[in-house]
Tab-separated table of C-alpha atoms in Angstrom:
chain	number	residue	atom	x	y	z
A	147	MET	CA	-22.272	-26.308	99.872
A	148	SER	CA	-25.430	-27.840	98.318
A	149	MET	CA	-25.448	-30.547	95.651
A	150	SER	CA	-27.017	-28.026	93.383
A	151	SER	CA	-24.185	-25.483	93.830
A	152	ARG	CA	-21.570	-28.110	93.266
A	153	ARG	CA	-23.302	-29.128	89.985
A	154	ASP	CA	-23.445	-25.435	88.884
A	155	LEU	CA	-19.761	-24.935	89.681
A	156	GLY	CA	-18.974	-28.119	87.896
A	157	SER	CA	-21.078	-26.970	84.986
A	158	VAL	CA	-19.197	-23.689	84.917
A	159	SER	CA	-15.711	-25.380	85.255
A	160	SER	CA	-16.654	-27.764	82.427
A	161	ASN	CA	-17.646	-24.734	80.143
A	162	LYS	CA	-14.261	-23.048	80.924
A	163	SER	CA	-12.313	-26.163	80.140
A	164	ASP	CA	-14.168	-26.622	76.853
A	165	GLU	CA	-13.584	-22.989	75.765
A	166	GLY	CA	-9.976	-23.037	76.363
A	167	PRO	CA	-8.844	-25.341	73.419
A	168	ARG	CA	-11.262	-23.528	71.088
A	169	ASP	CA	-9.706	-20.134	72.035
A	170	ARG	CA	-6.186	-21.581	71.544
A	171	SER	CA	-7.136	-22.922	68.144
A	172	PHE	CA	-8.698	-19.843	66.891
A	173	SER	CA	-5.560	-17.835	68.188
A	174	ALA	CA	-3.446	-20.300	66.319
A	175	LYS	CA	-5.316	-19.615	63.119
A	176	ILE	CA	-5.072	-16.088	63.371
A	177	ASP	CA	-1.355	-16.298	64.036
A	178	THR	CA	-1.098	-18.618	60.951
A	179	LEU	CA	-3.128	-16.153	58.793
A	180	THR	CA	-0.949	-13.068	59.935
A	181	ASN	CA	2.146	-15.045	59.236
A	182	THR	CA	0.986	-16.019	55.814
A	183	LEU	CA	0.010	-12.494	54.777
A	184	SER	CA	3.442	-11.363	56.142
A	185	ARG	CA	5.209	-13.813	54.165
A	186	ARG	CA	3.131	-12.640	51.084
A	187	LYS	CA	4.022	-9.023	51.631
A	188	ARG	CA	7.637	-9.987	51.964
A	189	HIS	CA	7.317	-12.014	48.643
A	190	GLN	CA	5.888	-9.174	46.793
A	191	ARG	CA	8.494	-6.623	47.989
A	192	GLY	CA	11.169	-9.168	47.230
A	193	GLU	CA	9.962	-9.952	43.732
A	194	VAL	CA	12.120	-7.352	41.966
A	195	ASP	CA	15.255	-8.363	44.025
A	196	GLU	CA	14.553	-11.952	43.121
A	197	LEU	CA	14.488	-11.290	39.497
A	198	GLU	CA	17.592	-9.281	39.620
A	199	ARG	CA	19.394	-12.144	41.646
A	200	ALA	CA	17.919	-14.579	38.932
A	201	LYS	CA	19.351	-12.566	36.151
A	202	GLU	CA	22.858	-12.321	37.927
A	203	GLU	CA	22.763	-16.101	38.580
A	204	ALA	CA	21.845	-16.794	35.056
A	205	LEU	CA	24.710	-14.786	33.640
A	206	LYS	CA	27.028	-16.508	36.003
A	207	GLN	CA	25.808	-19.973	35.081
A	208	ALA	CA	26.039	-18.978	31.455
A	209	ALA	CA	29.580	-18.085	31.822
A	210	SER	CA	30.541	-21.136	33.725
A	211	ASN	CA	28.334	-23.776	32.116
A	212	ALA	CA	28.904	-25.560	28.770
A	213	MET	CA	28.723	-23.255	25.780
A	214	GLU	CA	25.546	-23.122	23.663
A	215	SER	CA	25.163	-25.759	21.020
A	216	GLY	CA	27.434	-25.460	18.191
A	217	MET	CA	26.138	-28.401	15.878
A	218	TYR	CA	23.593	-28.875	13.017
A	219	GLU	CA	23.092	-31.899	11.128
A	220	SER	CA	20.988	-32.881	8.228
A	221	ALA	CA	20.754	-35.823	5.850
A	222	GLU	CA	23.823	-34.344	3.621
A	223	PHE	CA	25.951	-32.887	6.164
A	224	LYS	CA	26.956	-32.062	9.850
A	225	ARG	CA	28.195	-28.761	10.794
A	226	GLN	CA	30.183	-28.260	14.034
A	227	VAL	CA	31.486	-25.015	15.418
A	228	SER	CA	34.966	-25.493	16.324
A	229	SER	CA	36.213	-25.917	19.891
A	230	GLU	CA	38.506	-22.787	19.129
A	231	SER	CA	35.484	-20.566	18.343
A	232	LEU	CA	33.524	-21.930	21.451
A	233	SER	CA	36.279	-20.633	23.619
A	234	ASP	CA	36.884	-17.470	21.916
A	235	PRO	CA	36.625	-14.563	24.303
A	236	LYS	CA	34.922	-12.311	21.575
A	237	ILE	CA	32.273	-14.954	21.118
A	238	LYS	CA	31.718	-15.110	24.798
A	239	ALA	CA	31.476	-11.490	25.116
A	240	LEU	CA	29.043	-11.201	22.314
A	241	MET	CA	26.789	-13.905	23.781
A	242	GLN	CA	26.857	-12.238	27.236
A	243	GLN	CA	25.961	-8.879	26.052
A	244	LEU	CA	23.025	-10.321	23.966
A	245	ARG	CA	21.907	-12.229	27.030
A	246	GLU	CA	21.864	-9.109	29.187
A	247	TRP	CA	20.064	-7.135	26.601
A	248	ILE	CA	17.402	-9.772	26.118
A	249	ASN	CA	16.831	-10.001	29.882
A	250	ASP	CA	16.589	-6.349	30.142
A	251	VAL	CA	13.979	-6.302	27.406
A	252	LEU	CA	11.897	-9.046	29.108
A	253	THR	CA	12.173	-7.632	32.638
A	254	ASP	CA	8.417	-7.019	32.797
A	255	ASP	CA	7.578	-10.457	31.319
A	256	HIS	CA	9.767	-12.083	34.326
A	257	ILE	CA	11.602	-14.110	31.860
A	258	VAL	CA	15.403	-14.808	32.388
A	259	VAL	CA	17.374	-16.333	29.525
A	260	LYS	CA	20.295	-18.338	30.731
A	261	ASN	CA	21.237	-20.224	27.344
A	262	LEU	CA	20.563	-18.387	24.025
A	263	CYS	CA	20.180	-21.628	21.933
A	264	GLU	CA	18.255	-23.529	24.586
A	265	ASP	CA	15.875	-20.818	25.603
A	266	LEU	CA	15.069	-19.490	22.230
A	267	TYR	CA	14.639	-22.770	20.111
A	268	ASP	CA	10.926	-23.329	20.353
A	269	GLY	CA	9.834	-19.721	19.684
A	270	GLN	CA	7.983	-19.203	22.975
A	271	VAL	CA	10.590	-16.720	24.502
A	272	LEU	CA	11.417	-15.376	21.086
A	273	SER	CA	7.822	-14.320	20.648
A	274	HIS	CA	7.766	-12.288	23.896
A	275	LEU	CA	11.085	-10.709	22.769
A	276	ILE	CA	9.604	-9.527	19.365
A	277	GLU	CA	6.335	-8.247	21.040
A	278	SER	CA	8.350	-6.169	23.486
A	279	LEU	CA	10.658	-4.801	20.647
A	280	ALA	CA	8.203	-4.312	17.925
A	281	GLY	CA	5.097	-3.487	19.869
A	282	ALA	CA	3.439	-6.357	18.062
A	283	LYS	CA	1.008	-8.960	19.233
A	284	ILE	CA	1.693	-12.594	18.655
A	285	GLU	CA	-0.860	-15.139	19.620
A	286	HIS	CA	0.654	-17.214	22.515
A	287	LYS	CA	-0.334	-20.714	22.339
A	288	GLU	CA	0.224	-23.178	25.160
A	289	VAL	CA	3.912	-24.533	25.488
A	290	ALA	CA	4.242	-26.821	22.634
A	291	GLN	CA	5.471	-30.361	23.308
A	292	SER	CA	5.793	-32.014	20.065
A	293	VAL	CA	8.439	-31.189	17.532
A	294	ALA	CA	6.041	-30.467	14.791
A	295	THR	CA	4.065	-28.113	16.997
A	296	GLN	CA	7.235	-26.262	18.059
A	297	LYS	CA	8.344	-25.721	14.547
A	298	ALA	CA	4.928	-24.461	13.619
A	299	LYS	CA	5.135	-21.992	16.471
A	300	LEU	CA	8.813	-20.971	15.554
A	301	THR	CA	7.863	-20.563	11.950
A	302	GLU	CA	5.048	-18.193	12.938
A	303	VAL	CA	7.481	-16.110	15.018
A	304	LEU	CA	10.269	-16.216	12.643
A	305	ASN	CA	8.027	-14.874	9.807
A	306	GLN	CA	6.868	-12.182	11.871
A	307	THR	CA	10.486	-11.182	12.840
A	308	ASN	CA	11.644	-11.341	9.268
A	309	TYR	CA	8.673	-9.070	8.424
A	310	TYR	CA	9.521	-6.538	10.960
A	311	LEU	CA	13.284	-6.612	10.034
A	312	GLN	CA	12.414	-6.063	6.279
A	313	MET	CA	15.487	-7.990	5.119
A	314	ASN	CA	16.211	-9.344	1.676
A	315	PRO	CA	15.317	-12.951	2.006
A	316	GLU	CA	18.732	-13.910	0.423
A	317	SER	CA	20.516	-12.118	3.350
A	318	ILE	CA	18.623	-13.907	6.047
A	319	LYS	CA	21.040	-16.344	7.752
A	320	TRP	CA	18.696	-18.259	10.114
A	321	SER	CA	15.955	-20.663	9.381
A	322	VAL	CA	13.376	-22.685	11.337
A	323	ASP	CA	15.362	-25.933	11.286
A	324	ASN	CA	18.720	-24.109	12.318
A	325	VAL	CA	17.144	-22.326	15.170
A	326	HIS	CA	15.133	-25.356	16.380
A	327	ASN	CA	18.158	-27.442	16.321
A	328	LYS	CA	19.930	-24.955	18.471
A	329	TYR	CA	22.649	-24.145	15.990
A	330	LEU	CA	24.641	-21.290	17.523
A	331	PRO	CA	25.666	-19.365	14.438
A	332	SER	CA	22.150	-19.013	13.150
A	333	VAL	CA	20.854	-17.888	16.696
A	334	LEU	CA	23.666	-15.303	16.745
A	335	HIS	CA	22.818	-13.991	13.244
A	336	LEU	CA	19.290	-13.519	14.308
A	337	LEU	CA	19.887	-11.756	17.570
A	338	VAL	CA	22.549	-9.356	16.056
A	339	ALA	CA	20.009	-8.436	13.451
A	340	LEU	CA	17.463	-7.665	16.066
A	341	ALA	CA	19.924	-5.792	18.159
A	342	ARG	CA	20.916	-3.513	15.293
A	343	HIS	CA	17.384	-2.814	14.281
A	344	TYR	CA	15.929	-2.055	17.536
A	345	GLY	CA	18.895	-0.568	19.019
A	346	ILE	CA	20.820	-2.359	21.597
A	347	PRO	CA	22.102	0.272	24.227
A	348	LYS	CA	25.816	-0.669	23.799
A	349	ARG	CA	27.187	-1.358	20.326
A	350	LEU	CA	28.165	-5.025	19.779
A	351	PRO	CA	31.763	-6.152	19.526
A	352	SER	CA	33.212	-5.847	16.001
A	353	PHE	CA	34.415	-8.518	13.502
A	354	VAL	CA	33.241	-11.436	15.449
A	355	THR	CA	33.696	-14.570	13.469
A	356	ILE	CA	32.908	-18.279	14.033
A	357	LYS	CA	34.861	-21.162	12.459
A	358	VAL	CA	32.538	-23.965	11.314
A	359	ILE	CA	33.696	-27.414	10.308
A	360	GLN	CA	31.383	-29.046	7.752
A	361	ILE	CA	31.583	-32.866	7.442
A	362	ASN	CA	29.847	-33.934	3.958
A	363	LYS	CA	28.368	-37.432	4.541
A	364	ALA	CA	29.054	-40.164	1.986
A	365	SER	CA	26.579	-40.482	-0.822
A	366	ALA	CA	26.086	-42.071	-4.182
A	367	ALA	CA	27.801	-39.106	-5.954
A	368	ASN	CA	30.585	-38.878	-3.130
A	369	PRO	CA	31.244	-42.344	-1.775
A	370	GLU	CA	33.750	-40.905	0.727
A	371	PRO	CA	32.773	-38.456	3.287
A	372	SER	CA	34.709	-35.061	3.179
A	373	GLU	CA	35.508	-32.262	5.414
A	374	GLU	CA	35.710	-28.458	4.906
A	375	THR	CA	36.285	-25.366	7.088
A	376	ASN	CA	34.332	-22.250	6.745
A	377	VAL	CA	34.446	-18.991	8.661
A	378	GLU	CA	31.106	-17.202	9.320
A	379	GLN	CA	31.261	-13.342	10.146
A	380	ILE	CA	28.618	-12.681	12.784
A	381	THR	CA	29.410	-9.031	13.093
A	382	GLY	CA	31.216	-6.459	10.962
A	383	ASP	CA	32.518	-3.082	11.787
A	384	GLU	CA	29.775	-2.209	14.243
A	385	GLU	CA	31.034	1.421	14.603
A	386	ARG	CA	29.697	2.000	11.123
A	387	GLU	CA	26.652	-0.010	11.517
A	388	THR	CA	23.172	1.824	11.518
A	389	TYR	CA	21.671	1.090	14.769
A	390	ASN	CA	18.262	1.782	16.110
A	391	PHE	CA	16.432	2.401	12.916
A	392	ALA	CA	13.098	2.206	14.899
A	393	ALA	CA	14.133	5.341	16.998
A	394	ARG	CA	15.544	7.115	13.949
A	395	GLN	CA	12.066	6.842	12.263
A	396	GLN	CA	11.012	9.364	14.851
A	397	GLU	CA	13.439	11.976	13.769
A	398	ARG	CA	12.370	14.918	11.639
A	399	ASP	CA	13.944	15.237	8.287
A	400	VAL	CA	13.811	17.843	5.250
A	401	PHE	CA	10.567	16.396	3.918
A	402	ASP	CA	8.880	16.956	7.352
A	403	THR	CA	10.062	20.562	7.252
A	404	LEU	CA	8.937	20.744	3.342
A	405	PHE	CA	5.455	19.619	4.153
A	406	ASP	CA	5.084	21.526	7.224
A	407	SER	CA	6.713	24.971	6.246
A	408	ALA	CA	6.719	25.185	2.487
A	409	PRO	CA	3.716	22.973	1.108
A	410	ASP	CA	3.680	25.129	-1.970
A	411	ARG	CA	7.009	23.586	-2.870
A	412	VAL	CA	5.930	20.073	-2.655
A	413	ASN	CA	4.673	20.011	-6.326
A	414	ASN	CA	7.892	21.310	-7.592
A	415	VAL	CA	9.748	18.402	-5.877
A	416	LYS	CA	7.170	15.997	-7.228
A	417	GLU	CA	7.499	17.048	-10.643
A	418	LYS	CA	11.379	16.892	-10.537
A	419	LEU	CA	11.493	13.388	-9.042
A	420	LEU	CA	8.768	12.309	-11.445
A	421	THR	CA	10.753	13.506	-14.404
A	422	PHE	CA	13.917	11.671	-13.093
A	423	SER	CA	12.096	8.475	-12.431
A	424	SER	CA	10.350	8.599	-15.928
A	425	ASN	CA	13.716	8.993	-17.638
A	426	MET	CA	15.211	6.016	-15.784
A	427	LEU	CA	12.222	3.818	-16.320
A	428	SER	CA	11.984	4.580	-20.120
A	429	LYS	CA	15.168	2.521	-20.484
A	430	MET	CA	12.857	-0.586	-19.796
A	431	ASP	CA	9.848	0.954	-21.774
A	432	ARG	CA	8.059	1.761	-18.700
A	433	THR	CA	6.393	4.934	-17.836
A	434	CYS	CA	5.307	6.795	-14.541
A	435	ALA	CA	2.701	9.643	-14.263
A	436	ASN	CA	1.475	9.482	-10.831
A	437	ILE	CA	4.004	9.185	-7.857
A	438	GLU	CA	1.594	7.887	-5.229
A	439	GLU	CA	0.001	5.374	-7.578
A	440	ASP	CA	2.826	4.107	-9.773
A	441	PHE	CA	5.391	3.174	-7.076
A	442	ALA	CA	2.963	1.594	-4.601
A	443	SER	CA	3.263	-1.894	-6.096
A	444	GLY	CA	7.143	-1.732	-5.775
A	445	VAL	CA	7.625	-3.030	-9.301
A	446	ASN	CA	9.064	0.514	-10.598
A	447	LEU	CA	11.277	0.764	-7.552
A	448	VAL	CA	12.809	-2.710	-8.237
A	449	PHE	CA	13.357	-1.878	-11.897
A	450	MET	CA	14.857	1.492	-10.971
A	451	MET	CA	17.526	-0.284	-8.821
A	452	SER	CA	18.067	-2.802	-11.521
A	453	ILE	CA	18.791	-0.169	-14.147
A	454	ALA	CA	20.810	2.087	-11.699
A	455	GLU	CA	23.156	-0.902	-10.611
A	456	SER	CA	23.159	-2.491	-13.965
A	457	TYR	CA	22.034	-6.031	-12.839
A	458	TYR	CA	18.977	-8.138	-13.623
A	459	VAL	CA	16.490	-8.928	-10.903
A	460	PRO	CA	15.048	-12.498	-11.541
A	461	LEU	CA	11.387	-12.415	-12.148
A	462	TYR	CA	10.798	-15.054	-9.727
A	463	SER	CA	12.037	-12.827	-6.660
A	464	PHE	CA	9.140	-10.450	-7.057
A	465	THR	CA	5.611	-10.234	-8.525
A	466	LEU	CA	5.556	-8.322	-11.859
A	467	GLU	CA	1.757	-7.570	-11.598
A	468	PRO	CA	0.813	-7.703	-7.910
A	469	GLU	CA	-2.695	-7.469	-6.806
A	470	ALA	CA	-2.490	-8.758	-3.373
A	471	TYR	CA	-1.335	-6.536	-0.501
A	472	ASP	CA	1.339	-9.012	0.658
A	473	HIS	CA	2.753	-9.163	-2.874
A	474	LYS	CA	3.124	-5.448	-3.108
A	475	LEU	CA	4.649	-5.401	0.414
A	476	HIS	CA	7.171	-8.029	-0.643
A	477	ASN	CA	8.073	-6.090	-3.821
A	478	VAL	CA	8.641	-2.775	-1.848
A	479	THR	CA	10.528	-4.567	0.874
A	480	LEU	CA	12.798	-6.025	-1.842
A	481	ALA	CA	13.469	-2.645	-3.360
A	482	LEU	CA	14.277	-1.043	-0.073
A	483	ASN	CA	16.745	-4.069	0.611
A	484	LEU	CA	18.263	-3.452	-2.831
A	485	MET	CA	18.741	0.259	-2.050
A	486	MET	CA	20.581	-0.458	1.249
A	487	GLU	CA	22.787	-3.154	-0.529
A	488	ALA	CA	23.861	-0.387	-3.075
A	489	GLY	CA	24.891	1.847	-0.116
A	490	ILE	CA	21.953	3.986	0.092
A	491	GLU	CA	20.974	4.961	3.581
A	492	ARG	CA	17.570	3.572	4.299
A	493	PRO	CA	14.962	6.226	3.930
A	494	LYS	CA	12.737	7.215	6.800
A	495	CYS	CA	9.771	5.110	5.668
A	496	THR	CA	8.428	1.629	6.016
A	497	ALA	CA	7.383	-0.586	3.267
A	498	GLU	CA	3.818	-0.483	4.384
A	499	SER	CA	3.711	3.359	3.858
A	500	ILE	CA	4.883	3.094	0.356
A	501	VAL	CA	2.059	0.441	-0.345
A	502	SER	CA	-0.341	2.634	1.390
A	503	ARG	CA	0.574	5.415	-1.239
A	504	ASP	CA	1.883	7.872	1.497
A	505	LEU	CA	3.273	10.809	-0.539
A	506	LYS	CA	5.886	11.812	1.860
A	507	SER	CA	7.285	8.351	2.160
A	508	THR	CA	7.336	7.761	-1.532
A	509	LEU	CA	9.178	11.051	-2.141
A	510	ARG	CA	11.667	10.150	0.389
A	511	VAL	CA	12.557	6.918	-1.328
A	512	LEU	CA	12.753	8.476	-4.797
A	513	PHE	CA	14.787	11.353	-3.332
A	514	ALA	CA	17.294	8.863	-2.005
A	515	ILE	CA	17.538	7.142	-5.394
A	516	TYR	CA	17.804	10.502	-7.105
A	517	THR	CA	20.644	11.742	-4.762
A	518	LYS	CA	22.777	8.684	-5.562
A	519	TYR	CA	22.157	8.265	-9.315
A	520	LYS	CA	21.283	11.679	-10.634
A	521	HIS	CA	24.417	12.158	-12.450
A	522	GLN	CA	24.025	8.867	-14.423
A	523	MET	CA	20.828	10.044	-16.060
């Protein structure tokens, strides 16, 4: 073989030896990419299973770990949930049911609550819960680090929550400080109110109570610290509680039928309810001539409940001559809460619909008052 031929063979041999590592390297990259894609597909298929496993693990951990915080301290006193209450099976059952409900509601958000007090205290998870339940939109800021920022976020969320619950301010048993300090009774009061309003699938356990020990700190007025024990009722007779008000709003009632099938009789109903309302309000030298206009501010509704129940509603608790929408909304919300406290089933309406002069909603409210107090007039 000639030298040139050997050089050519050597060149070919050299090329082949050069290409081998590159081929192997390229194949390795393909294998790596294929494996990566396979892992991603397996991960996507397993997302739901992983979330379900996380839920189950959270519930197991919550059951076995230490109980949620039971202490709240201020400058004047310290409140401590008794160890007896923290180990009460009814308390544990209530907390587990609330955790399961919250985790079901937040499934699409991929949020798993393990500890009620720890996970809700800064308002971040709570805002997702309110959005899912109320169909609302709450601005989500970055996770707050400082206490001041956390409390500002929590204040915003709780204000929204109280607005949707439409509760009498005096009956609200939670506050920004209590929730932020992870005080268990306040957190439970809040979640029970949400569960009732938005319809937890299974009724909560009845007559759940928490024993709270309050230690009053020494002060100038009381040189020696003192201790007292109070019992807070978290749930009542849940079989008698009205659940799922939001869903009940969709049910048809007599006024839906009246407006659809007998619109000619609407004026007769208006006149009868207007006469009843005028007679009642005349006791306070007030008059009403237009149902849509004269009850939109909520003032006449508050006065009607005051007259019917024979009590005085302090003027500082509502706006006597409201002009702003928020003041009118507050007045109507107060009137609706006074009605419920008097044992009147909540009418199928919202405070917003009354302020917006919705005739059907206003008639529902007046008819509910008329039905209970017509024999007093």
